[in-house]
CSV table of C-alpha atoms in Angstrom, one decimal:
chain,number,residue,atom,x,y,z
A,15,MET,CA,0.0,0.0,0.0
A,16,ASN,CA,1.3,3.5,-0.8
A,17,ALA,CA,2.8,5.3,2.2
A,18,SER,CA,0.5,8.3,1.8
A,19,PHE,CA,-2.5,6.0,2.4
A,20,ARG,CA,-1.0,4.9,5.7
A,21,ASN,CA,0.0,8.3,7.0
A,22,PRO,CA,-2.8,9.7,9.1
A,23,TYR,CA,-1.7,13.3,8.9
A,24,LEU,CA,-1.6,13.3,5.1
A,25,LEU,CA,-4.9,11.4,4.9
A,26,SER,CA,-6.5,13.9,7.2
A,27,ALA,CA,-5.0,16.8,5.2
A,28,ALA,CA,-6.4,15.3,1.9
A,29,LYS,CA,-9.8,14.9,3.6
A,30,LYS,CA,-9.9,18.4,5.1
A,31,ALA,CA,-8.7,20.0,1.9
A,32,SER,CA,-11.4,18.3,-0.1
A,33,THR,CA,-13.9,19.2,2.6
A,34,ILE,CA,-13.0,22.9,2.2
A,35,LEU,CA,-12.9,22.8,-1.6
A,36,PHE,CA,-16.2,21.0,-2.0
A,37,GLY,CA,-17.7,22.8,1.0
A,38,ILE,CA,-16.9,26.2,-0.6
A,39,ALA,CA,-18.6,25.1,-3.9
A,40,ALA,CA,-21.7,23.8,-2.0
A,41,VAL,CA,-22.0,26.9,0.1
A,42,ALA,CA,-21.6,29.2,-2.9
A,43,PHE,CA,-24.4,27.4,-4.7
A,44,LEU,CA,-26.8,27.0,-1.8
A,45,SER,CA,-26.3,30.5,-0.2
A,46,ARG,CA,-26.9,32.3,-3.5
A,47,ALA,CA,-30.0,30.2,-4.2
A,48,LEU,CA,-31.5,30.5,-0.8
A,49,GLY,CA,-30.6,34.1,-0.1
A,50,PRO,CA,-29.8,35.4,3.4
A,51,ALA,CA,-33.3,34.9,4.7
A,52,GLY,CA,-33.6,31.3,3.3
A,53,LYS,CA,-30.2,30.5,4.6
A,54,GLY,CA,-31.1,31.8,8.0
A,55,GLU,CA,-34.2,29.6,8.1
A,56,TYR,CA,-32.3,26.5,6.9
A,57,ASP,CA,-29.6,27.1,9.5
A,58,THR,CA,-32.1,27.4,12.3
A,59,VAL,CA,-33.7,24.1,11.3
A,60,ILE,CA,-30.5,22.2,10.7
A,61,ASN,CA,-29.0,23.3,14.0
A,62,SER,CA,-32.0,21.7,15.8
A,63,VAL,CA,-31.5,18.5,13.8
A,64,GLN,CA,-27.8,18.4,14.8
A,65,ILE,CA,-28.6,18.8,18.4
A,66,TRP,CA,-31.0,15.8,18.2
A,67,ASN,CA,-28.3,13.9,16.3
A,68,VAL,CA,-26.0,14.2,19.4
A,69,ILE,CA,-28.8,13.3,21.8
A,70,LEU,CA,-29.8,10.1,19.9
A,71,ASN,CA,-26.2,9.1,19.3
A,72,PHE,CA,-26.4,8.3,23.1
A,73,GLY,CA,-22.6,8.8,23.4
A,74,VAL,CA,-22.0,5.5,21.5
A,75,SER,CA,-19.5,7.0,19.1
A,76,ALA,CA,-17.6,8.7,22.0
A,77,ILE,CA,-17.1,5.6,24.1
A,78,TYR,CA,-15.8,3.4,21.2
A,79,PRO,CA,-12.1,4.5,21.5
A,80,HIS,CA,-12.3,3.7,25.2
A,81,TYR,CA,-13.6,0.2,24.4
A,82,VAL,CA,-10.9,-0.3,21.8
A,83,ARG,CA,-8.2,0.1,24.5
A,84,LYS,CA,-9.4,-3.2,26.0
A,85,ARG,CA,-10.0,-4.8,22.6
A,86,GLU,CA,-12.3,-7.8,22.5
A,87,ASP,CA,-13.6,-9.6,19.4
A,88,TRP,CA,-17.2,-8.6,19.9
A,89,THR,CA,-16.5,-4.8,20.1
A,90,LEU,CA,-16.7,-3.7,16.5
A,91,PRO,CA,-19.5,-6.1,15.4
A,92,THR,CA,-21.7,-5.1,18.4
A,93,PHE,CA,-21.2,-1.3,17.8
A,94,LEU,CA,-22.0,-1.7,14.1
A,95,ALA,CA,-25.1,-3.8,14.9
A,96,PHE,CA,-26.3,-1.1,17.4
A,97,SER,CA,-25.9,1.7,14.8
A,98,LEU,CA,-27.8,-0.2,12.1
A,99,LEU,CA,-30.6,-1.2,14.5
A,100,GLN,CA,-31.0,2.3,15.7
A,101,PHE,CA,-31.1,3.6,12.1
A,102,LEU,CA,-33.9,1.2,11.2
A,103,VAL,CA,-35.9,2.3,14.3
A,104,LEU,CA,-35.5,6.0,13.4
A,105,PHE,CA,-36.3,5.3,9.8
A,106,GLY,CA,-39.5,3.6,10.7
A,107,MET,CA,-40.5,6.5,12.9
A,108,ALA,CA,-39.8,9.0,10.1
A,109,PHE,CA,-41.8,6.9,7.6
A,110,ILE,CA,-44.9,6.9,10.0
A,111,TRP,CA,-44.5,10.5,10.8
A,112,PHE,CA,-44.3,11.5,7.2
A,113,TRP,CA,-47.9,10.4,6.6
A,114,PHE,CA,-49.1,12.9,9.2
A,115,ASP,CA,-46.6,15.8,8.7
A,116,ALA,CA,-44.3,15.6,5.7
A,117,PHE,CA,-41.9,18.3,7.0
A,118,GLY,CA,-41.8,16.7,10.5
A,119,GLY,CA,-41.1,13.3,8.9
A,120,LEU,CA,-38.3,14.8,6.9
A,121,LEU,CA,-36.7,16.2,10.0
A,122,VAL,CA,-36.8,12.8,11.7
A,123,PHE,CA,-35.2,11.2,8.6
A,124,CYS,CA,-32.5,13.8,8.7
A,125,ILE,CA,-31.8,12.8,12.3
A,126,ALA,CA,-31.7,9.1,11.4
A,127,CYS,CA,-29.2,9.8,8.7
A,128,GLY,CA,-27.1,12.1,10.9
A,129,VAL,CA,-26.9,9.7,13.8
A,130,LEU,CA,-25.8,6.8,11.6
A,131,SER,CA,-23.2,9.0,9.9
A,132,ILE,CA,-21.8,10.2,13.3
A,133,GLN,CA,-21.4,6.6,14.5
A,134,THR,CA,-19.9,5.0,11.4
A,135,ASN,CA,-17.6,8.0,11.0
A,136,HIS,CA,-16.2,7.6,14.5
A,137,LEU,CA,-15.8,3.8,14.2
A,138,SER,CA,-13.8,4.3,11.0
A,139,LEU,CA,-11.6,7.0,12.5
A,140,VAL,CA,-10.4,4.3,15.0
A,141,GLU,CA,-10.4,1.2,12.7
A,142,ASP,CA,-9.5,2.4,9.2
A,143,TYR,CA,-8.4,5.9,8.7
A,144,GLY,CA,-7.9,5.5,4.9
A,145,TRP,CA,-11.5,4.6,4.3
A,146,ASN,CA,-12.7,7.4,6.6
A,147,ALA,CA,-10.8,9.9,4.4
A,148,LEU,CA,-12.2,8.3,1.2
A,149,ALA,CA,-15.8,8.5,2.5
A,150,GLY,CA,-15.3,12.1,3.5
A,151,ILE,CA,-13.9,13.1,0.1
A,152,LEU,CA,-16.5,11.2,-2.0
A,153,SER,CA,-19.5,12.5,0.1
A,154,GLY,CA,-18.1,16.1,-0.1
A,155,PHE,CA,-17.9,15.8,-3.9
A,156,LEU,CA,-21.4,14.4,-4.2
A,157,TYR,CA,-22.8,17.2,-1.9
A,158,ALA,CA,-21.2,19.9,-4.0
A,159,LEU,CA,-22.4,18.3,-7.2
A,160,LEU,CA,-26.0,18.1,-6.1
A,161,ALA,CA,-25.9,21.6,-4.6
A,162,GLY,CA,-24.9,22.8,-8.1
A,163,VAL,CA,-27.8,20.9,-9.6
A,164,LEU,CA,-30.3,22.5,-7.2
A,165,TYR,CA,-28.8,26.0,-7.9
A,166,PHE,CA,-29.0,25.7,-11.7
A,167,LEU,CA,-32.4,24.2,-11.6
A,168,ASN,CA,-33.5,27.1,-9.3
A,169,PHE,CA,-34.9,24.5,-6.9
A,170,ALA,CA,-33.0,25.3,-3.7
A,171,ARG,CA,-35.9,25.4,-1.2
A,172,VAL,CA,-35.3,24.6,2.5
A,173,GLU,CA,-36.9,21.1,2.1
A,174,ALA,CA,-34.8,20.3,-0.9
A,175,VAL,CA,-31.6,21.3,1.0
A,176,LEU,CA,-32.7,19.1,3.9
A,177,TRP,CA,-33.0,16.1,1.5
A,178,LEU,CA,-29.6,17.0,0.2
A,179,TYR,CA,-28.3,16.8,3.8
A,180,CYS,CA,-29.7,13.3,4.1
A,181,VAL,CA,-28.0,12.2,0.8
A,182,LYS,CA,-24.7,13.5,2.0
A,183,GLU,CA,-24.9,11.7,5.4
A,184,LEU,CA,-26.1,8.4,3.9
A,185,SER,CA,-23.3,8.5,1.4
A,186,VAL,CA,-20.7,8.6,4.2
A,187,SER,CA,-22.4,5.8,6.1
A,188,GLY,CA,-22.9,3.7,3.0
A,189,ILE,CA,-19.2,3.8,2.0
A,190,LEU,CA,-18.1,2.9,5.6
A,191,LEU,CA,-20.6,0.2,6.1
A,192,TRP,CA,-19.4,-1.4,2.9
A,193,ARG,CA,-15.9,-1.3,4.3
A,194,PHE,CA,-17.0,-3.1,7.4
A,195,ARG,CA,-19.4,-5.6,5.7
A,196,ARG,CA,-17.2,-8.6,6.6
A,197,GLN,CA,-16.6,-7.5,10.2
A,198,MET,CA,-20.2,-8.0,11.4
A,199,PRO,CA,-20.4,-11.8,12.0
A,200,ARG,CA,-23.7,-12.5,13.8
A,201,SER,CA,-21.9,-14.9,16.1
A,202,LEU,CA,-19.8,-12.0,17.6
A,203,ILE,CA,-22.6,-9.6,18.2
A,204,ARG,CA,-23.4,-9.3,21.9
A,205,TRP,CA,-26.9,-8.0,22.1
A,206,GLN,CA,-26.7,-8.0,25.9
A,207,GLU,CA,-23.9,-5.5,25.8
A,208,MET,CA,-26.0,-2.8,24.1
A,209,ILE,CA,-27.8,-1.7,27.3
A,210,PRO,CA,-24.6,-1.3,29.3
A,211,MET,CA,-23.2,0.7,26.3
A,212,LEU,CA,-26.0,3.2,26.7
A,213,GLY,CA,-25.3,3.5,30.4
A,214,LYS,CA,-21.6,4.1,29.8
A,215,GLY,CA,-22.4,6.6,27.0
A,216,LEU,CA,-24.6,8.8,29.2
A,217,ILE,CA,-21.9,11.2,30.3
A,218,PRO,CA,-20.1,11.3,26.9
A,219,MET,CA,-23.6,12.0,25.3
A,220,LEU,CA,-24.2,14.8,27.7
A,221,THR,CA,-20.7,16.3,27.0
A,222,GLY,CA,-21.3,16.0,23.3
A,223,LEU,CA,-24.7,17.6,23.7
A,224,LEU,CA,-23.1,20.5,25.7
A,225,THR,CA,-20.5,20.9,22.9
A,226,MET,CA,-23.2,21.0,20.2
A,227,VAL,CA,-25.4,23.3,22.3
A,228,ASN,CA,-22.4,25.6,22.8
A,229,TYR,CA,-21.9,25.7,19.1
A,230,ARG,CA,-25.6,26.1,18.1
A,231,LEU,CA,-27.3,27.9,21.0
A,232,ASP,CA,-26.7,31.4,19.6
A,233,VAL,CA,-28.5,30.6,16.3
A,234,LEU,CA,-31.4,29.0,18.1
A,235,LEU,CA,-31.7,32.0,20.5
A,236,LEU,CA,-31.5,34.4,17.6
A,237,GLY,CA,-34.6,32.7,16.1
A,238,TRP,CA,-36.3,32.5,19.5
A,239,PHE,CA,-35.9,36.3,20.0
A,240,ASP,CA,-37.4,36.8,16.5
A,241,VAL,CA,-34.3,38.3,14.9
A,242,PRO,CA,-35.0,38.5,11.2
A,243,TYR,CA,-33.9,35.4,9.2
A,244,GLU,CA,-31.9,37.7,6.9
A,245,GLN,CA,-29.7,38.8,9.9
A,246,ILE,CA,-29.4,35.2,11.1
A,247,GLY,CA,-28.2,34.4,7.5
A,248,TRP,CA,-25.5,37.0,7.9
A,249,TYR,CA,-24.5,35.6,11.3
A,250,THR,CA,-24.3,32.0,10.2
A,251,ALA,CA,-22.4,33.1,7.1
A,252,GLY,CA,-19.9,34.8,9.4
A,253,MET,CA,-19.7,31.7,11.7
A,254,GLY,CA,-19.2,29.5,8.7
A,255,ILE,CA,-16.3,31.5,7.4
A,256,ALA,CA,-14.7,31.6,10.8
A,257,GLU,CA,-15.1,27.9,11.3
A,258,TYR,CA,-13.3,27.2,8.0
A,259,ALA,CA,-10.2,28.2,10.0
A,260,TRP,CA,-10.7,25.0,11.9
A,261,ILE,CA,-9.4,23.0,8.9
A,262,VAL,CA,-6.0,22.4,10.6
A,263,PRO,CA,-7.4,21.8,14.1
A,264,ASP,CA,-10.0,19.4,12.7
A,265,LEU,CA,-7.3,17.7,10.7
A,266,PHE,CA,-5.4,17.1,13.9
A,267,LYS,CA,-8.5,16.2,15.9
A,268,ASP,CA,-9.2,13.3,13.5
A,269,VAL,CA,-5.6,12.1,13.8
A,270,LEU,CA,-5.7,12.4,17.6
A,271,ILE,CA,-8.9,10.4,17.8
A,272,HIS,CA,-7.0,7.7,16.0
A,273,LYS,CA,-3.8,8.0,18.1
A,274,THR,CA,-5.3,8.5,21.6
A,275,SER,CA,-7.6,5.5,21.1
A,276,HIS,CA,-4.4,3.4,21.6
A,277,THR,CA,-2.0,5.5,23.7
A,278,SER,CA,-1.8,8.8,25.6
A,279,ASP,CA,0.7,10.5,23.3
A,280,THR,CA,1.0,13.9,24.9
A,281,GLN,CA,3.9,14.9,22.6
A,282,SER,CA,1.6,14.5,19.6
A,283,VAL,CA,-1.2,16.4,21.3
A,284,ALA,CA,1.2,19.4,22.1
A,285,PHE,CA,2.5,19.3,18.5
A,286,CYS,CA,-1.1,19.6,17.2
A,287,LEU,CA,-1.9,22.4,19.6
A,288,ARG,CA,1.1,24.5,18.6
A,289,LEU,CA,0.5,24.1,14.9
A,290,SER,CA,-3.3,24.8,15.2
A,291,SER,CA,-2.8,27.9,17.4
A,292,THR,CA,-0.2,29.3,15.0
A,293,PHE,CA,-2.3,28.6,11.9
A,294,LEU,CA,-5.4,30.3,13.4
A,295,CYS,CA,-3.4,33.5,14.2
A,296,PHE,CA,-2.3,33.7,10.5
A,297,CYS,CA,-5.8,33.0,9.4
A,298,TYR,CA,-7.2,35.9,11.4
A,299,ALA,CA,-4.6,38.3,10.0
A,300,ALA,CA,-5.4,37.1,6.5
A,301,PHE,CA,-9.2,37.6,7.0
A,302,VAL,CA,-8.7,41.2,8.2
A,303,PHE,CA,-7.4,42.1,4.8
A,304,LEU,CA,-9.2,39.6,2.5
A,305,GLY,CA,-12.4,39.0,4.4
A,306,VAL,CA,-14.7,41.1,2.1
A,307,PHE,CA,-13.3,39.2,-0.9
A,308,ALA,CA,-13.8,35.9,0.9
A,309,ILE,CA,-17.5,36.7,1.7
A,310,ARG,CA,-18.2,37.8,-1.8
A,311,LEU,CA,-16.6,34.7,-3.2
A,312,LEU,CA,-18.4,32.3,-0.9
A,313,TYR,CA,-21.8,33.8,-0.4
A,314,GLY,CA,-22.2,36.7,-2.8
A,315,SER,CA,-22.6,40.4,-2.3
A,316,ASP,CA,-25.9,40.0,-0.3
A,317,TYR,CA,-23.8,38.7,2.6
A,318,LEU,CA,-21.2,41.5,2.9
A,319,ALA,CA,-22.9,42.6,6.2
A,320,ALA,CA,-21.4,39.4,7.7
A,321,TYR,CA,-17.9,40.9,7.7
A,322,PRO,CA,-17.9,42.6,11.1
A,323,VAL,CA,-19.5,39.7,12.9
A,324,THR,CA,-17.0,37.4,11.4
A,325,LEU,CA,-14.1,39.5,12.8
A,326,ILE,CA,-15.7,39.1,16.2
A,327,VAL,CA,-16.5,35.3,16.3
A,328,PHE,CA,-13.0,34.5,15.0
A,329,GLY,CA,-11.8,35.0,18.6
A,330,GLY,CA,-14.1,32.3,19.8
A,331,VAL,CA,-13.0,29.8,17.1
A,332,TYR,CA,-9.4,30.3,18.4
A,333,GLY,CA,-10.4,29.6,22.0
A,334,MET,CA,-12.5,26.5,21.3
A,335,THR,CA,-9.7,24.9,19.4
A,336,PHE,CA,-8.0,23.8,22.6
A,337,ALA,CA,-11.2,22.1,23.8
A,338,LYS,CA,-11.6,20.3,20.5
A,339,LEU,CA,-8.1,18.9,20.4
A,340,LEU,CA,-7.7,18.1,24.1
A,341,GLY,CA,-11.1,16.6,24.3
A,342,THR,CA,-10.0,13.7,22.2
A,343,LEU,CA,-7.3,12.7,24.8
A,344,TYR,CA,-9.7,13.2,27.7
A,345,LEU,CA,-12.4,11.1,26.3
A,346,ALA,CA,-10.1,8.3,25.3
A,347,GLU,CA,-8.7,8.3,28.9
A,348,GLY,CA,-12.2,8.2,30.3
A,349,ARG,CA,-12.0,11.6,31.8
A,350,TRP,CA,-15.6,12.5,30.9
A,351,ARG,CA,-16.4,14.2,34.1
A,352,PHE,CA,-14.0,17.1,33.6
A,353,TYR,CA,-15.1,17.3,30.0
A,354,PHE,CA,-18.8,17.5,31.1
A,355,TRP,CA,-18.4,20.1,33.9
A,356,THR,CA,-16.2,22.3,31.8
A,357,LEU,CA,-18.7,22.3,28.9
A,358,LEU,CA,-21.6,22.7,31.3
A,359,GLY,CA,-20.1,25.9,32.6
A,360,ALA,CA,-19.4,27.1,29.0
A,361,VAL,CA,-23.0,26.5,28.0
A,362,ALA,CA,-24.4,28.2,31.1
A,363,LEU,CA,-22.3,31.2,30.4
A,364,ASN,CA,-23.3,31.1,26.7
A,365,ALA,CA,-27.0,30.9,27.6
A,366,LEU,CA,-27.0,33.7,30.2
A,367,LEU,CA,-25.0,36.1,28.1
A,368,ASN,CA,-27.0,35.5,25.0
A,369,MET,CA,-30.3,36.0,26.9
A,370,TRP,CA,-29.0,39.4,27.9
A,371,SER,CA,-27.0,40.5,24.8
A,372,ILE,CA,-29.2,39.4,21.9
A,373,PRO,CA,-32.2,41.6,22.8
A,374,LEU,CA,-29.8,44.6,23.1
A,375,PHE,CA,-27.2,44.0,20.4
A,376,GLY,CA,-28.7,41.4,18.0
A,377,ILE,CA,-26.2,39.3,16.1
A,378,TYR,CA,-23.2,41.3,17.5
A,379,GLY,CA,-24.2,40.4,21.0
A,380,ALA,CA,-24.4,36.7,20.0
A,381,GLY,CA,-20.9,37.1,18.4
A,382,TRP,CA,-19.3,38.5,21.5
A,383,THR,CA,-21.0,35.8,23.6
A,384,THR,CA,-19.5,33.2,21.4
A,385,VAL,CA,-16.0,34.6,22.0
A,386,LEU,CA,-16.5,34.5,25.7
A,387,SER,CA,-18.1,31.0,26.1
A,388,TYR,CA,-15.7,29.3,23.6
A,389,SER,CA,-12.7,30.9,25.2
A,390,PHE,CA,-13.8,29.9,28.7
A,391,ALA,CA,-14.0,26.2,27.7
A,392,GLY,CA,-10.7,26.3,25.7
A,393,MET,CA,-8.7,28.0,28.4
A,394,LEU,CA,-9.9,25.5,31.1
A,395,PHE,CA,-8.9,22.6,29.0
A,396,LEU,CA,-5.5,24.2,28.2
A,397,LEU,CA,-4.7,25.0,31.8
A,398,ASP,CA,-5.7,21.6,33.0
A,399,PHE,CA,-3.6,19.9,30.4
A,400,LYS,CA,-0.6,22.2,31.3
A,401,ARG,CA,-1.0,21.2,35.0
A,402,ARG,CA,-1.6,17.5,34.6
A,403,TYR,CA,1.1,16.8,32.0
A,404,HIS,CA,3.6,19.5,33.1
A,405,TRP,CA,3.8,21.6,30.0
A,406,ARG,CA,4.6,25.3,29.8
A,407,ILE,CA,1.9,27.5,28.2
A,408,ARG,CA,4.4,28.9,25.6
A,409,GLU,CA,5.1,25.3,24.5
A,410,LEU,CA,1.5,24.9,23.5
A,411,LEU,CA,0.7,28.1,21.7
A,412,TRP,CA,3.3,28.8,19.1
A,413,ILE,CA,5.2,26.7,16.6
A,414,LYS,CA,8.8,25.7,17.3
A,415,SER,CA,11.6,25.2,14.8
A,416,LYS,CA,11.6,21.4,15.5
A,417,ASP,CA,7.9,21.3,14.4
A,418,LEU,CA,8.9,22.5,11.0
A,419,TYR,CA,11.3,19.6,10.7
A,420,ALA,CA,8.5,17.2,11.8
A,421,VAL,CA,6.2,18.5,9.1
A,422,ARG,CA,9.0,18.1,6.6
A,423,ASP,CA,9.5,14.5,7.7
A,424,VAL,CA,5.7,13.8,7.2
A,425,PHE,CA,5.9,15.0,3.6
A,426,ARG,CA,9.1,13.0,3.0
A,427,ALA,CA,7.4,9.9,4.3
A,428,TRP,CA,4.5,10.6,1.8
A,429,ARG,CA,7.0,10.9,-1.1
A,430,ARG,CA,9.1,7.9,-0.1
A,431,PRO,CA,7.6,4.5,-1.1
A,432,LYS,CA,7.2,1.7,1.5
A,433,GLY,CA,10.4,-0.1,2.3
A,434,SER,CA,12.8,2.5,0.9
A,435,ALA,CA,15.7,3.9,2.9
C-alpha cells in the first residue's frame, strides 16, 4: 500500500482540503440560491437537527475509543449492529411521521441519517483511517455536485436542501458500512452489551450535547428572539467562514482520535496544539485584509454585512480549538467528568450572556457571547492539560523550529515508497 495512504496526517489533510474545496462550492451554490433569509431559516432548522443527532447518538461513538483500548472480538460487530438497529428504528419513525406531517417526517429522517453518519464515522476513525478519508472526500464531492444541480435548476428550497443533507450523510455511512461488511459476523454480536453501552455513553452523550449546544445555541436563540432570518443568515455566514479556519485543528483532531484510542501520546497532542494555534493566528490576520473578498466569493454580495460579525467570532474559534483537540485525549482516557463540567459551565455562560445580549445588540451580542463562552471552555482545557502533564503555556501556543522539521518529515514519508531507505 502507498505510504501516503497509511500516513494519518496526510490522509486527514487530503480529507480536510477536499472538505474545504467541495464545501466552498456547495456553500456558494446554496447560499446564492436561498438568499440570506432562506439560509437563516435553513440554518435554524439544521441546528436543531444536529442537536438531536447528538442526543440520539447516546454517546456511543464517543465511548468506542475507550472500548478499543481493551479490545475484544465482539466490540466492532456489536457497535456496528447497534448503529444499524438504531437507524432502522428511526427510519421507521420517520416513515410513519411523514404520513401525518411531511416536514416533520423529513426532520426525523435527517436525524436518522445524521446519527448513523456520526457513529460510522467515529468507528472508521479508529479502525480504518484511509476509508474514513475516502468516504469524506466522496461525500463532499457528491454534496457539491448536487448543490450545483439545485442551484442551476433554481430548486434550492429549505426542504430540498434538507433532502440533500440526508443524501450526504447516507453516502458517508454507506461507504463505511461497505468497508465493514465482513466484520459484522452475527456470532460475535453481543446484544446483551447494548444496554450497558447506553449507560456508559450517558456522560459522553451529555458532554457531546453540551458541545453542540455551545456551538448552536446562539443561532437557536436568535430565532427565539425573532431576529429576522436575513440577519441570522448573515450571522451564520460569518460563523461558517470563521469555522473554516478549523481546517487544521480538525485535521489534527481526527488524527488524535485515532492516536489517543491506543495510547496517551501527549507529545503529539502538544504538537497539534502548537500548529493549530499558529495557523489560526495567521488565518485571522489574512481575514482582516481579505475578508470582504472571501465573503463575496463564498456567499455573494448579499452577505457582505457578515464581515464585522466574522471578525468578532474568529476569537471564539481560536479559543475553542483547545477544547476540540484536548477533548480527544480526555475522552479516550475516560475523563468524561472534567469534560462534562467544563462544557456545562461554558453552555451556562453562553445561555446567560445570549439572553442578555441578543435583545440589546442582536447578532453582534451573539458574536461576543460566542467569543467568551468558547474561550472559557478552551482555556480551562488548556490550563488543566498544562498542569496535569507538566507543560509550559508557551510550549503549547506557538510553533517551534523542530515542528517544521516534523512537518517536513511527514511529507518526506509521503513521497518515499514503502520499504525505501
